[in-house]
Every structure is written in C-alpha cells, then in structure tokens.
Amino acid sequence: MPTSHPLSPRRELWLLLTLAGVQFTHILDFMIMMPLGPQLTRIFAISDAQFGLLVSAYTLSAGVSGLLASTYIDRFGRKRLLLALYALFGLATLACGLAPTYATLMVARVLAGMFGGVLSALCQTVVADVVPFERRGRAMGIVMTSFSVSTVAGVPLGLVFAEYGGWHMPFFAIAAMCLLLLVFAARTLPTMDAHLAAGQQRTALGGIAEVLRDANHRRAFVFSGLLMFTGFTVIPYITIYMQANAGVRTDQVPLIYLCGGVVTLFTARLFGRLTDARGKVRTFRWLALAVGPCLLGITTVHGVPLWVVLTVSTLMFAFMSGRMIPGMAIITSAANPQLRGTFMTLNASVQSAAMGVASLVGGVLISRDAQGLVQGYWMAAVVGTVASVLSIVVVGRLVLHGAAPGPAGKA
C-alpha cells in the first residue's frame, strides 16, 4: 500500500539512506559473528558445530519473531514500530557484548535475532510502500549498499576492535551506532500509516491466512527460502576455512571483507540499475548462475598466494550480494500491496529459518581432521549451488505486481 502523500526525490533519498543505516547495523550485528568464529571457538572451548548453532540461533529466533510480528505489523504505523524495534535491537546487541559465557551469549543472540529479523522485513516493506515498481531496483540497490558498507568498514573495524579490546568491543560499538541512528531515524522518517485502515479490517490470523491462500505468495516464499539457503551453507565458515586451510593469517582476515566490501559498494549500484533496465528476473538469473562457481571456488581454494584468495572471495561477495538486489525487488513485488506488511514479516521468517537451517547443514557437512584442517567444505558449496539453480526455476513462475502485463512483465 503506497503512502498517501508521495515523497519528494530528496525526501525519498533521505528515507532510503536512513533505512540503509538501520540495515547496516542489523547486517553488521549478524556478520560480525562469522569472522569472530576462531576467537569464540577458542575462548568458549566450543566446536565448529556449536559455533554454527550460535549463528543459527540468531536467524532461527528471527524466523519465530517474524511469525509473531505478522500478527501485528499492519496494525501499527511503520515509523513508530520501526523505532520501537530498533531500540530493543540495540539493547539486545549491548547484551551480546556483556555476555560472560557461551550460554548467556546464546540467549543474547536469540534476543538480537528476535528484533533484528523483524527490522529487516520492516525496512523492505517501507521501500515497497514508498517507491514505485519501476524504480524499486535502484531503491533496493541503495538500501542493499548497507551490506557493502558493513563489509568495507564495519567488519574490518570490528575485527580491529576485537583484536585490541576483546571480542566484546564490536558489539558495544554497534550498540552505540544504534543509539545515534535511532535519534536520526526519529527525525527523518515520515509517518507511514496508509496501510492501517486495511489492516484493522482483518483479524491477525485472518491476515496470515489471506497471505497464505495466495498461490503466488507461496511460490514467493519458496523462492525466498532458496535465495537465502544458497549462501548460508558456506558463509558462516569462511573465516574458519581461510585460517585453517587457505593459510590466511588472523591479521589478513579483514582484507577478505575489505576487498569484498569495496567491490560490492560499486557493483550494488550497478546491479540495481541493471535490475530496472534489463529486468528483475533476467538480472537475477544471470547473477544466480554466477554464484555457483564462486561458492565452489571459495570452499576449495588453498595453497595459492593471498591475492588469489582475495580475488575468489571478492567475486563471491559481489555476486552473492548482487543477486539479492533483484531478488528482494522480486519478492516485494510478488506481494499483494494490501497484504505487504504481513507478507514481508512472514517472508522474514522464511528467510531466517532458511539461513538457520543452511548454517546447521553447513556445520554438519564440515569436519576437522587430525591436523585441524577443515574437511567437506566443498559439499556445503554443492548444496548451496543446487539451491541457487532451483531458485532460477522458481522465479519464472512468480507474478510481479506493478509489472507490465504478459511474460515481459515478469522481468
């Protein structure tokens, strides 16, 4: 449901930048766990599988909270709900930094996931509410640059904080950023309540049932799950593999994220323009095909110079994040505009569950030999590649609201 008063181009840009800032802290809070893997496994004396569970706890709790949020998200103004959830997310992230044991960190990660997962869905819902279909690829490109910025600046700086101040420091820094962005969002976000009239006419469970009755919505959920599953059999264990098998030193790990982030900072905008110019489905299919070789490359690279490792990892980051731009534009456009808030929170649950299950699958597939080398990582890449191929098949069956009628309209 579009806003009742369309925003000026300048106000729309400020809105997108604000949402990108919120997404930046949410994504960084999730991503910072992965390069901290070797440090956390050593400090808490846990296995790689237990670390995978720590990663999965965040995403699985986000999935559960998304189901709960789908019962109320269309009953509150977007701005008020976003501010409340963001404040709670900042407190949960602070609790992560204060956690003294593996068990308490697990609890804090569950709480952070509960609020972070809904925040992500809410940001995407706002973009779809405000930005017309024909500009949605560009808008998603701006918001998705938060991934690039988090890898360019956030993750490397977080690792520096962790090296000199302990693993707690990155979470303290993220919590401080949340406070600053919360004040900024309160001043810049417009009141978005055009959806309230329609939402109040339905019961909570009635809205969910109405979303699930739509066959196009169900296909979109399958597509969304495959979209996330593709990468998360591999991504949580990149740092562990790079240090154990590829010979990357601890002080070189930030270079992996820095190089990947710098490149995706530029490719995200490029892929956003291509999404609108060439078609959302067509652009997604090409990028989804390109992801497979990148996954296989990053899970088998070893015994090569650092520049080769950086080239492979950078390509993986660029195409993995790049396919999310047309992918999320497709998902938001597949939703019935009258039900978009409920659909997007249910979609966040699907995505979080897919990420959590994929992380667990990856943790089960990999193991360590007597020398401490990671074994079976390539199998995680094969599973992810199969999911990517299936997503290419499913996306062709989706109908996109706002697209021109006919087969070309799907693109």
mmCIF file of C-alpha atoms in Angstrom:
data_model
loop_
_atom_site.group_PDB
_atom_site.id
_atom_site.type_symbol
_atom_site.label_atom_id
_atom_site.label_comp_id
_atom_site.label_asym_id
_atom_site.label_seq_id
_atom_site.Cartn_x
_atom_site.Cartn_y
_atom_site.Cartn_z
ATOM 1 C CA MET A 1 0.000 0.000 0.000
ATOM 2 C CA PRO A 2 1.719 3.206 -1.118
ATOM 3 C CA THR A 3 1.994 6.198 1.155
ATOM 4 C CA SER A 4 -0.885 8.644 0.971
ATOM 5 C CA HIS A 5 1.487 11.518 0.184
ATOM 6 C CA PRO A 6 4.317 10.633 -2.251
ATOM 7 C CA LEU A 7 7.710 11.866 -1.103
ATOM 8 C CA SER A 8 9.841 14.342 -2.985
ATOM 9 C CA PRO A 9 13.009 12.870 -4.570
ATOM 10 C CA ARG A 10 15.154 14.457 -1.839
ATOM 11 C CA ARG A 11 12.947 13.164 0.985
ATOM 12 C CA GLU A 12 12.817 9.725 -0.625
ATOM 13 C CA LEU A 13 16.607 9.618 -0.774
ATOM 14 C CA TRP A 14 16.885 10.540 2.914
ATOM 15 C CA LEU A 15 14.401 7.800 3.736
ATOM 16 C CA LEU A 16 16.415 5.224 1.783
ATOM 17 C CA LEU A 17 19.668 6.319 3.428
ATOM 18 C CA THR A 18 18.063 6.062 6.862
ATOM 19 C CA LEU A 19 16.824 2.559 6.093
ATOM 20 C CA ALA A 20 20.288 1.687 4.798
ATOM 21 C CA GLY A 21 21.733 2.819 8.137
ATOM 22 C CA VAL A 22 19.305 0.640 10.078
ATOM 23 C CA GLN A 23 20.097 -2.298 7.803
ATOM 24 C CA PHE A 24 23.820 -1.606 8.214
ATOM 25 C CA THR A 25 23.743 -2.161 11.968
ATOM 26 C CA HIS A 26 21.438 -5.176 11.657
ATOM 27 C CA ILE A 27 23.617 -6.823 8.989
ATOM 28 C CA LEU A 28 26.842 -5.952 10.807
ATOM 29 C CA ASP A 29 25.488 -7.420 14.038
ATOM 30 C CA PHE A 30 24.892 -10.686 12.186
ATOM 31 C CA MET A 31 28.045 -10.657 10.050
ATOM 32 C CA ILE A 32 30.491 -9.816 12.832
ATOM 33 C CA MET A 33 29.896 -13.234 14.383
ATOM 34 C CA MET A 34 31.423 -15.044 11.397
ATOM 35 C CA PRO A 35 34.945 -13.572 11.427
ATOM 36 C CA LEU A 36 34.894 -13.890 15.228
ATOM 37 C CA GLY A 37 34.433 -17.654 14.815
ATOM 38 C CA PRO A 38 38.040 -18.719 15.509
ATOM 39 C CA GLN A 39 38.239 -16.422 18.563
ATOM 40 C CA LEU A 40 34.921 -17.547 20.026
ATOM 41 C CA THR A 41 35.576 -21.254 19.470
ATOM 42 C CA ARG A 42 38.870 -20.863 21.326
ATOM 43 C CA ILE A 43 37.644 -18.661 24.194
ATOM 44 C CA PHE A 44 34.491 -20.678 24.923
ATOM 45 C CA ALA A 45 36.090 -24.048 24.019
ATOM 46 C CA ILE A 46 33.316 -24.937 21.589
ATOM 47 C CA SER A 47 33.275 -26.945 18.357
ATOM 48 C CA ASP A 48 32.625 -25.621 14.848
ATOM 49 C CA ALA A 49 29.150 -27.160 15.021
ATOM 50 C CA GLN A 50 28.432 -25.316 18.293
ATOM 51 C CA PHE A 51 29.581 -22.097 16.681
ATOM 52 C CA GLY A 52 27.228 -22.844 13.776
ATOM 53 C CA LEU A 53 24.444 -23.200 16.346
ATOM 54 C CA LEU A 54 25.366 -19.771 17.727
ATOM 55 C CA VAL A 55 24.968 -18.322 14.232
ATOM 56 C CA SER A 56 21.755 -20.265 13.642
ATOM 57 C CA ALA A 57 20.232 -19.156 16.947
ATOM 58 C CA TYR A 58 20.101 -15.584 15.643
ATOM 59 C CA THR A 59 18.408 -16.496 12.387
ATOM 60 C CA LEU A 60 16.020 -19.091 13.809
ATOM 61 C CA SER A 61 14.819 -16.685 16.512
ATOM 62 C CA ALA A 62 14.365 -14.060 13.799
ATOM 63 C CA GLY A 63 12.164 -16.559 11.990
ATOM 64 C CA VAL A 64 9.979 -17.170 15.037
ATOM 65 C CA SER A 65 9.678 -13.446 15.773
ATOM 66 C CA GLY A 66 8.693 -12.853 12.158
ATOM 67 C CA LEU A 67 5.773 -15.233 12.579
ATOM 68 C CA LEU A 68 4.677 -13.351 15.680
ATOM 69 C CA ALA A 69 5.187 -9.964 14.013
ATOM 70 C CA SER A 70 2.963 -10.963 11.101
ATOM 71 C CA THR A 71 0.019 -10.808 13.509
ATOM 72 C CA TYR A 72 0.511 -7.144 14.360
ATOM 73 C CA ILE A 73 2.788 -5.395 11.821
ATOM 74 C CA ASP A 74 -0.069 -3.925 9.764
ATOM 75 C CA ARG A 75 -1.811 -2.628 12.900
ATOM 76 C CA PHE A 76 0.859 -0.030 13.747
ATOM 77 C CA GLY A 77 2.356 2.902 11.898
ATOM 78 C CA ARG A 78 5.606 1.931 10.169
ATOM 79 C CA LYS A 79 7.633 4.681 11.843
ATOM 80 C CA ARG A 80 6.540 4.012 15.416
ATOM 81 C CA LEU A 81 7.030 0.264 15.071
ATOM 82 C CA LEU A 82 10.442 0.621 13.441
ATOM 83 C CA LEU A 83 11.712 2.939 16.187
ATOM 84 C CA ALA A 84 10.483 0.656 18.976
ATOM 85 C CA LEU A 85 12.004 -2.475 17.451
ATOM 86 C CA TYR A 86 15.278 -0.700 16.710
ATOM 87 C CA ALA A 87 15.642 0.451 20.318
ATOM 88 C CA LEU A 88 15.100 -3.115 21.558
ATOM 89 C CA PHE A 89 17.573 -4.422 18.989
ATOM 90 C CA GLY A 90 20.234 -2.001 20.255
ATOM 91 C CA LEU A 91 19.710 -3.201 23.839
ATOM 92 C CA ALA A 92 19.977 -6.853 22.767
ATOM 93 C CA THR A 93 23.229 -6.119 20.922
ATOM 94 C CA LEU A 94 24.596 -4.449 24.054
ATOM 95 C CA ALA A 95 23.687 -7.611 25.973
ATOM 96 C CA CYS A 96 25.772 -9.640 23.490
ATOM 97 C CA GLY A 97 28.829 -7.586 24.361
ATOM 98 C CA LEU A 98 28.190 -8.047 28.086
ATOM 99 C CA ALA A 99 27.703 -11.839 27.872
ATOM 100 C CA PRO A 100 30.291 -13.665 30.045
ATOM 101 C CA THR A 101 29.628 -17.240 28.877
ATOM 102 C CA TYR A 102 28.604 -19.211 25.796
ATOM 103 C CA ALA A 103 25.131 -19.807 27.262
ATOM 104 C CA THR A 104 24.467 -16.136 28.012
ATOM 105 C CA LEU A 105 25.799 -15.127 24.609
ATOM 106 C CA MET A 106 23.386 -17.622 23.067
ATOM 107 C CA VAL A 107 20.472 -16.012 24.908
ATOM 108 C CA ALA A 108 21.572 -12.530 23.850
ATOM 109 C CA ARG A 109 21.885 -13.648 20.213
ATOM 110 C CA VAL A 110 18.365 -15.062 20.339
ATOM 111 C CA LEU A 111 17.051 -11.708 21.589
ATOM 112 C CA ALA A 112 19.002 -9.765 18.951
ATOM 113 C CA GLY A 113 17.598 -12.057 16.264
ATOM 114 C CA MET A 114 14.052 -11.571 17.525
ATOM 115 C CA PHE A 115 14.201 -7.825 16.904
ATOM 116 C CA GLY A 116 16.677 -7.741 14.010
ATOM 117 C CA GLY A 117 14.720 -10.115 11.793
ATOM 118 C CA VAL A 118 11.552 -8.026 12.015
ATOM 119 C CA LEU A 119 13.556 -4.840 11.401
ATOM 120 C CA SER A 120 14.857 -6.214 8.120
ATOM 121 C CA ALA A 121 11.360 -7.075 6.928
ATOM 122 C CA LEU A 122 10.033 -3.704 8.025
ATOM 123 C CA CYS A 123 12.738 -1.813 6.100
ATOM 124 C CA GLN A 124 11.938 -3.764 2.933
ATOM 125 C CA THR A 125 8.219 -3.168 3.450
ATOM 126 C CA VAL A 126 8.781 0.589 3.723
ATOM 127 C CA VAL A 127 10.768 0.594 0.460
ATOM 128 C CA ALA A 128 7.972 -1.251 -1.330
ATOM 129 C CA ASP A 129 5.349 1.070 0.184
ATOM 130 C CA VAL A 130 7.121 4.270 -0.850
ATOM 131 C CA VAL A 131 8.986 3.530 -4.102
ATOM 132 C CA PRO A 132 7.118 2.692 -7.352
ATOM 133 C CA PHE A 133 7.828 -0.610 -9.128
ATOM 134 C CA GLU A 134 9.838 0.937 -11.960
ATOM 135 C CA ARG A 135 12.364 2.477 -9.500
ATOM 136 C CA ARG A 136 12.386 -0.292 -6.931
ATOM 137 C CA GLY A 137 15.566 -1.944 -8.201
ATOM 138 C CA ARG A 138 17.525 1.289 -7.745
ATOM 139 C CA ALA A 139 15.973 1.817 -4.311
ATOM 140 C CA MET A 140 16.889 -1.699 -3.221
ATOM 141 C CA GLY A 141 20.385 -1.066 -4.555
ATOM 142 C CA ILE A 142 20.751 1.936 -2.231
ATOM 143 C CA VAL A 143 19.439 0.073 0.812
ATOM 144 C CA MET A 144 21.496 -3.028 -0.012
ATOM 145 C CA THR A 145 24.704 -0.993 -0.080
ATOM 146 C CA SER A 146 24.447 -1.400 3.689
ATOM 147 C CA PHE A 147 25.870 -4.881 3.128
ATOM 148 C CA SER A 148 28.804 -3.434 1.242
ATOM 149 C CA VAL A 149 29.485 -0.712 3.798
ATOM 150 C CA SER A 150 29.306 -3.236 6.619
ATOM 151 C CA THR A 151 31.947 -5.360 4.914
ATOM 152 C CA VAL A 152 34.093 -2.408 3.795
ATOM 153 C CA ALA A 153 34.176 -0.597 7.136
ATOM 154 C CA GLY A 154 32.149 -2.432 9.737
ATOM 155 C CA VAL A 155 33.651 -5.912 9.730
ATOM 156 C CA PRO A 156 37.324 -4.852 9.405
ATOM 157 C CA LEU A 157 36.895 -2.208 12.133
ATOM 158 C CA GLY A 158 35.030 -4.720 14.256
ATOM 159 C CA LEU A 159 37.927 -7.144 13.926
ATOM 160 C CA VAL A 160 40.376 -4.401 14.896
ATOM 161 C CA PHE A 161 38.255 -3.638 17.980
ATOM 162 C CA ALA A 162 38.150 -7.357 18.781
ATOM 163 C CA GLU A 163 41.934 -7.680 18.414
ATOM 164 C CA TYR A 164 42.768 -4.800 20.738
ATOM 165 C CA GLY A 165 39.740 -4.685 23.040
ATOM 166 C CA GLY A 166 38.442 -8.248 23.042
ATOM 167 C CA TRP A 167 35.517 -9.841 21.222
ATOM 168 C CA HIS A 168 33.054 -7.753 23.298
ATOM 169 C CA MET A 169 34.054 -4.441 21.733
ATOM 170 C CA PRO A 170 32.399 -4.847 18.292
ATOM 171 C CA PHE A 171 29.014 -5.324 19.964
ATOM 172 C CA PHE A 172 29.500 -2.252 22.152
ATOM 173 C CA ALA A 173 30.332 -0.228 19.023
ATOM 174 C CA ILE A 174 27.237 -1.482 17.173
ATOM 175 C CA ALA A 175 25.014 -0.631 20.157
ATOM 176 C CA ALA A 176 26.423 2.915 20.183
ATOM 177 C CA MET A 177 25.687 3.283 16.450
ATOM 178 C CA CYS A 178 22.128 2.087 17.059
ATOM 179 C CA LEU A 179 21.608 4.903 19.563
ATOM 180 C CA LEU A 180 22.829 7.540 17.107
ATOM 181 C CA LEU A 181 20.767 6.149 14.218
ATOM 182 C CA LEU A 182 17.688 5.888 16.419
ATOM 183 C CA VAL A 183 17.809 9.644 17.046
ATOM 184 C CA PHE A 184 18.396 10.291 13.331
ATOM 185 C CA ALA A 185 15.531 7.995 12.258
ATOM 186 C CA ALA A 186 13.127 9.685 14.671
ATOM 187 C CA ARG A 187 13.808 12.998 12.914
ATOM 188 C CA THR A 188 13.879 11.871 9.281
ATOM 189 C CA LEU A 189 11.308 9.074 8.852
ATOM 190 C CA PRO A 190 7.896 10.238 7.642
ATOM 191 C CA THR A 191 4.697 8.988 9.229
ATOM 192 C CA MET A 192 3.641 5.935 7.234
ATOM 193 C CA ASP A 193 0.123 4.813 8.163
ATOM 194 C CA ALA A 194 -1.751 4.479 4.857
ATOM 195 C CA HIS A 195 -1.926 0.726 5.448
ATOM 196 C CA LEU A 196 -3.713 0.972 8.816
ATOM 197 C CA ALA A 197 -7.282 1.125 7.534
ATOM 198 C CA ALA A 198 -6.918 -2.112 5.579
ATOM 199 C CA GLY A 199 -5.018 -3.810 8.417
ATOM 200 C CA GLN A 200 -7.704 -3.027 11.005
ATOM 201 C CA GLN A 201 -10.393 -4.655 8.865
ATOM 202 C CA ARG A 202 -8.714 -8.058 9.241
ATOM 203 C CA THR A 203 -8.060 -10.181 12.285
ATOM 204 C CA ALA A 204 -4.412 -11.074 12.959
ATOM 205 C CA LEU A 205 -4.807 -14.715 11.974
ATOM 206 C CA GLY A 206 -7.104 -13.704 9.138
ATOM 207 C CA GLY A 207 -4.345 -11.619 7.579
ATOM 208 C CA ILE A 208 -1.906 -14.519 7.756
ATOM 209 C CA ALA A 209 -4.464 -16.893 6.253
ATOM 210 C CA GLU A 210 -5.178 -14.420 3.466
ATOM 211 C CA VAL A 211 -1.466 -14.217 2.635
ATOM 212 C CA LEU A 212 -1.051 -17.993 2.621
ATOM 213 C CA ARG A 213 -4.123 -18.570 0.441
ATOM 214 C CA ASP A 214 -2.420 -16.741 -2.421
ATOM 215 C CA ALA A 215 -0.513 -19.282 -4.540
ATOM 216 C CA ASN A 216 1.812 -16.559 -5.798
ATOM 217 C CA HIS A 217 2.754 -15.738 -2.210
ATOM 218 C CA ARG A 218 3.529 -19.394 -1.502
ATOM 219 C CA ARG A 219 5.797 -19.587 -4.560
ATOM 220 C CA ALA A 220 7.493 -16.367 -3.447
ATOM 221 C CA PHE A 221 8.212 -17.901 -0.035
ATOM 222 C CA VAL A 222 9.831 -20.923 -1.693
ATOM 223 C CA PHE A 223 11.927 -18.596 -3.853
ATOM 224 C CA SER A 224 12.896 -16.509 -0.818
ATOM 225 C CA GLY A 225 13.978 -19.563 1.169
ATOM 226 C CA LEU A 226 16.152 -20.805 -1.691
ATOM 227 C CA LEU A 227 17.626 -17.316 -2.068
ATOM 228 C CA MET A 228 18.945 -17.355 1.493
ATOM 229 C CA PHE A 229 19.788 -21.056 1.708
ATOM 230 C CA THR A 230 22.165 -20.710 -1.247
ATOM 231 C CA GLY A 231 24.794 -18.756 0.648
ATOM 232 C CA PHE A 232 24.478 -19.771 4.265
ATOM 233 C CA THR A 233 25.730 -23.311 3.963
ATOM 234 C CA VAL A 234 29.089 -21.643 3.196
ATOM 235 C CA ILE A 235 29.259 -18.050 4.521
ATOM 236 C CA PRO A 236 29.407 -18.693 8.317
ATOM 237 C CA TYR A 237 32.513 -20.853 7.953
ATOM 238 C CA ILE A 238 34.592 -18.770 5.528
ATOM 239 C CA THR A 239 36.934 -17.354 8.174
ATOM 240 C CA ILE A 240 37.431 -20.732 9.842
ATOM 241 C CA TYR A 241 38.327 -22.344 6.489
ATOM 242 C CA MET A 242 40.559 -19.484 5.379
ATOM 243 C CA GLN A 243 42.666 -19.643 8.525
ATOM 244 C CA ALA A 244 42.775 -23.430 8.809
ATOM 245 C CA ASN A 245 43.165 -24.454 5.136
ATOM 246 C CA ALA A 246 43.995 -21.453 2.952
ATOM 247 C CA GLY A 247 46.798 -20.170 5.156
ATOM 248 C CA VAL A 248 45.296 -16.729 5.735
ATOM 249 C CA ARG A 249 46.712 -15.149 8.880
ATOM 250 C CA THR A 250 44.472 -13.581 11.526
ATOM 251 C CA ASP A 251 45.689 -10.091 10.640
ATOM 252 C CA GLN A 252 44.893 -10.740 6.959
ATOM 253 C CA VAL A 253 41.261 -11.763 7.544
ATOM 254 C CA PRO A 254 39.969 -8.145 7.450
ATOM 255 C CA LEU A 255 41.354 -7.881 3.897
ATOM 256 C CA ILE A 256 38.865 -10.530 2.739
ATOM 257 C CA TYR A 257 35.929 -8.434 3.934
ATOM 258 C CA LEU A 258 37.506 -5.128 2.962
ATOM 259 C CA CYS A 259 38.146 -6.146 -0.662
ATOM 260 C CA GLY A 260 34.752 -7.813 -0.979
ATOM 261 C CA GLY A 261 33.004 -4.804 0.505
ATOM 262 C CA VAL A 262 34.792 -2.218 -1.635
ATOM 263 C CA VAL A 263 33.852 -4.040 -4.825
ATOM 264 C CA THR A 264 30.235 -4.665 -3.794
ATOM 265 C CA LEU A 265 29.918 -0.998 -2.851
ATOM 266 C CA PHE A 266 30.171 -0.266 -6.589
ATOM 267 C CA THR A 267 28.546 -3.404 -8.005
ATOM 268 C CA ALA A 268 25.441 -2.993 -5.817
ATOM 269 C CA ARG A 269 24.551 0.271 -7.555
ATOM 270 C CA LEU A 270 25.386 -1.257 -10.953
ATOM 271 C CA PHE A 271 23.215 -4.310 -10.339
ATOM 272 C CA GLY A 272 20.421 -2.052 -9.067
ATOM 273 C CA ARG A 273 20.408 -0.114 -12.354
ATOM 274 C CA LEU A 274 20.591 -3.334 -14.381
ATOM 275 C CA THR A 275 17.649 -4.714 -12.405
ATOM 276 C CA ASP A 276 15.439 -1.846 -13.576
ATOM 277 C CA ALA A 277 16.886 -1.571 -17.080
ATOM 278 C CA ARG A 278 17.242 -5.249 -18.063
ATOM 279 C CA GLY A 279 14.504 -6.775 -15.965
ATOM 280 C CA LYS A 280 14.385 -8.125 -12.447
ATOM 281 C CA VAL A 281 14.004 -11.803 -13.321
ATOM 282 C CA ARG A 282 16.577 -11.775 -16.111
ATOM 283 C CA THR A 283 19.183 -9.992 -13.977
ATOM 284 C CA PHE A 284 18.561 -12.349 -11.069
ATOM 285 C CA ARG A 285 19.023 -15.450 -13.221
ATOM 286 C CA TRP A 286 22.397 -14.332 -14.556
ATOM 287 C CA LEU A 287 23.672 -13.450 -11.092
ATOM 288 C CA ALA A 288 22.320 -16.666 -9.569
ATOM 289 C CA LEU A 289 24.188 -18.670 -12.209
ATOM 290 C CA ALA A 290 27.407 -16.794 -11.440
ATOM 291 C CA VAL A 291 27.166 -17.634 -7.717
ATOM 292 C CA GLY A 292 27.723 -21.396 -8.171
ATOM 293 C CA PRO A 293 31.350 -21.281 -9.386
ATOM 294 C CA CYS A 294 32.138 -18.660 -6.722
ATOM 295 C CA LEU A 295 30.852 -20.924 -3.941
ATOM 296 C CA LEU A 296 32.869 -23.861 -5.237
ATOM 297 C CA GLY A 297 35.947 -21.667 -5.588
ATOM 298 C CA ILE A 298 35.920 -20.259 -2.066
ATOM 299 C CA THR A 299 35.429 -23.703 -0.496
ATOM 300 C CA THR A 300 38.358 -25.316 -2.322
ATOM 301 C CA VAL A 301 40.992 -22.555 -2.557
ATOM 302 C CA HIS A 302 44.252 -23.418 -0.801
ATOM 303 C CA GLY A 303 47.977 -23.430 -1.475
ATOM 304 C CA VAL A 304 47.761 -20.203 -3.516
ATOM 305 C CA PRO A 305 49.004 -16.624 -2.953
ATOM 306 C CA LEU A 306 46.870 -14.247 -0.921
ATOM 307 C CA TRP A 307 45.870 -12.220 -3.996
ATOM 308 C CA VAL A 308 44.224 -15.326 -5.489
ATOM 309 C CA VAL A 309 42.301 -15.927 -2.267
ATOM 310 C CA LEU A 310 41.162 -12.296 -2.259
ATOM 311 C CA THR A 311 40.070 -12.486 -5.901
ATOM 312 C CA VAL A 312 37.951 -15.582 -5.286
ATOM 313 C CA SER A 313 36.390 -14.243 -2.080
ATOM 314 C CA THR A 314 35.691 -10.831 -3.632
ATOM 315 C CA LEU A 315 33.876 -12.380 -6.588
ATOM 316 C CA MET A 316 31.818 -14.474 -4.193
ATOM 317 C CA PHE A 317 30.809 -11.417 -2.150
ATOM 318 C CA ALA A 318 29.987 -9.378 -5.261
ATOM 319 C CA PHE A 319 27.704 -11.950 -6.889
ATOM 320 C CA MET A 320 26.207 -13.246 -3.640
ATOM 321 C CA SER A 321 25.128 -9.762 -2.552
ATOM 322 C CA GLY A 322 24.363 -8.714 -6.135
ATOM 323 C CA ARG A 323 21.673 -11.351 -6.675
ATOM 324 C CA MET A 324 19.923 -10.130 -3.522
ATOM 325 C CA ILE A 325 19.095 -6.801 -5.201
ATOM 326 C CA PRO A 326 16.863 -8.178 -7.984
ATOM 327 C CA GLY A 327 15.873 -10.997 -5.633
ATOM 328 C CA MET A 328 14.413 -8.676 -2.995
ATOM 329 C CA ALA A 329 12.833 -6.440 -5.648
ATOM 330 C CA ILE A 330 11.125 -9.563 -6.989
ATOM 331 C CA ILE A 331 9.926 -10.677 -3.546
ATOM 332 C CA THR A 332 8.488 -7.294 -2.560
ATOM 333 C CA SER A 333 6.770 -7.035 -5.952
ATOM 334 C CA ALA A 334 5.272 -10.533 -5.635
ATOM 335 C CA ALA A 335 3.348 -9.404 -2.554
ATOM 336 C CA ASN A 336 -0.217 -8.172 -2.817
ATOM 337 C CA PRO A 337 0.167 -4.464 -1.879
ATOM 338 C CA GLN A 338 -2.796 -4.691 0.534
ATOM 339 C CA LEU A 339 -1.048 -7.501 2.446
ATOM 340 C CA ARG A 340 2.560 -6.431 2.024
ATOM 341 C CA GLY A 341 3.372 -5.857 5.710
ATOM 342 C CA THR A 342 2.108 -9.291 6.777
ATOM 343 C CA PHE A 343 3.695 -10.929 3.737
ATOM 344 C CA MET A 344 7.108 -9.364 4.379
ATOM 345 C CA THR A 345 7.204 -10.384 8.049
ATOM 346 C CA LEU A 346 6.268 -13.944 7.101
ATOM 347 C CA ASN A 347 8.933 -13.723 4.408
ATOM 348 C CA ALA A 348 11.474 -12.649 7.049
ATOM 349 C CA SER A 349 10.581 -15.802 8.992
ATOM 350 C CA VAL A 350 11.098 -17.924 5.904
ATOM 351 C CA GLN A 351 14.445 -16.285 5.171
ATOM 352 C CA SER A 352 15.656 -16.526 8.755
ATOM 353 C CA ALA A 353 14.632 -20.169 9.000
ATOM 354 C CA ALA A 354 16.382 -20.916 5.693
ATOM 355 C CA MET A 355 19.557 -19.186 6.897
ATOM 356 C CA GLY A 356 19.462 -21.056 10.194
ATOM 357 C CA VAL A 357 18.879 -24.446 8.604
ATOM 358 C CA ALA A 358 21.576 -23.761 5.989
ATOM 359 C CA SER A 359 24.081 -22.845 8.726
ATOM 360 C CA LEU A 360 23.274 -26.062 10.563
ATOM 361 C CA VAL A 361 23.608 -28.091 7.360
ATOM 362 C CA GLY A 362 26.979 -26.495 6.668
ATOM 363 C CA GLY A 363 28.116 -27.244 10.216
ATOM 364 C CA VAL A 364 27.129 -30.893 9.850
ATOM 365 C CA LEU A 365 28.842 -31.307 6.472
ATOM 366 C CA ILE A 366 32.217 -29.927 7.547
ATOM 367 C CA SER A 367 34.611 -31.581 9.996
ATOM 368 C CA ARG A 368 38.236 -31.346 11.167
ATOM 369 C CA ASP A 369 40.973 -33.901 10.571
ATOM 370 C CA ALA A 370 43.822 -34.728 12.937
ATOM 371 C CA GLN A 371 45.823 -31.712 11.686
ATOM 372 C CA GLY A 372 42.898 -29.339 12.318
ATOM 373 C CA LEU A 373 42.142 -28.858 8.614
ATOM 374 C CA VAL A 374 38.515 -28.352 7.555
ATOM 375 C CA GLN A 375 37.113 -31.274 5.550
ATOM 376 C CA GLY A 376 33.940 -31.498 3.454
ATOM 377 C CA TYR A 377 33.523 -27.755 2.940
ATOM 378 C CA TRP A 378 33.071 -28.261 -0.797
ATOM 379 C CA MET A 379 29.924 -30.309 -0.110
ATOM 380 C CA ALA A 380 28.359 -27.247 1.522
ATOM 381 C CA ALA A 381 29.057 -25.333 -1.705
ATOM 382 C CA VAL A 382 27.400 -28.055 -3.799
ATOM 383 C CA VAL A 383 24.263 -27.908 -1.656
ATOM 384 C CA GLY A 384 24.196 -24.109 -1.978
ATOM 385 C CA THR A 385 24.651 -24.296 -5.749
ATOM 386 C CA VAL A 386 21.729 -26.713 -6.082
ATOM 387 C CA ALA A 387 19.560 -24.264 -4.126
ATOM 388 C CA SER A 388 20.632 -21.452 -6.467
ATOM 389 C CA VAL A 389 19.657 -23.463 -9.545
ATOM 390 C CA LEU A 390 16.269 -24.257 -8.028
ATOM 391 C CA SER A 391 15.693 -20.542 -7.341
ATOM 392 C CA ILE A 392 16.249 -19.844 -11.057
ATOM 393 C CA VAL A 393 13.456 -22.280 -11.859
ATOM 394 C CA VAL A 394 11.003 -20.989 -9.246
ATOM 395 C CA VAL A 395 11.439 -17.281 -10.068
ATOM 396 C CA GLY A 396 9.975 -17.806 -13.541
ATOM 397 C CA ARG A 397 6.635 -18.786 -12.002
ATOM 398 C CA LEU A 398 6.163 -15.596 -9.978
ATOM 399 C CA VAL A 399 3.759 -12.805 -10.898
ATOM 400 C CA LEU A 400 5.024 -9.340 -10.003
ATOM 401 C CA HIS A 401 2.532 -6.648 -9.009
ATOM 402 C CA GLY A 402 3.185 -3.390 -10.837
ATOM 403 C CA ALA A 403 4.943 -5.021 -13.788
ATOM 404 C CA ALA A 404 3.621 -4.700 -17.326
ATOM 405 C CA PRO A 405 1.182 -7.495 -18.265
ATOM 406 C CA GLY A 406 2.421 -10.512 -20.201
ATOM 407 C CA PRO A 407 5.649 -12.545 -19.986
ATOM 408 C CA ALA A 408 7.812 -9.438 -20.230
ATOM 409 C CA GLY A 409 6.028 -8.065 -17.209
ATOM 410 C CA LYS A 410 7.576 -10.705 -15.035
ATOM 411 C CA ALA A 411 11.024 -9.361 -15.828
#
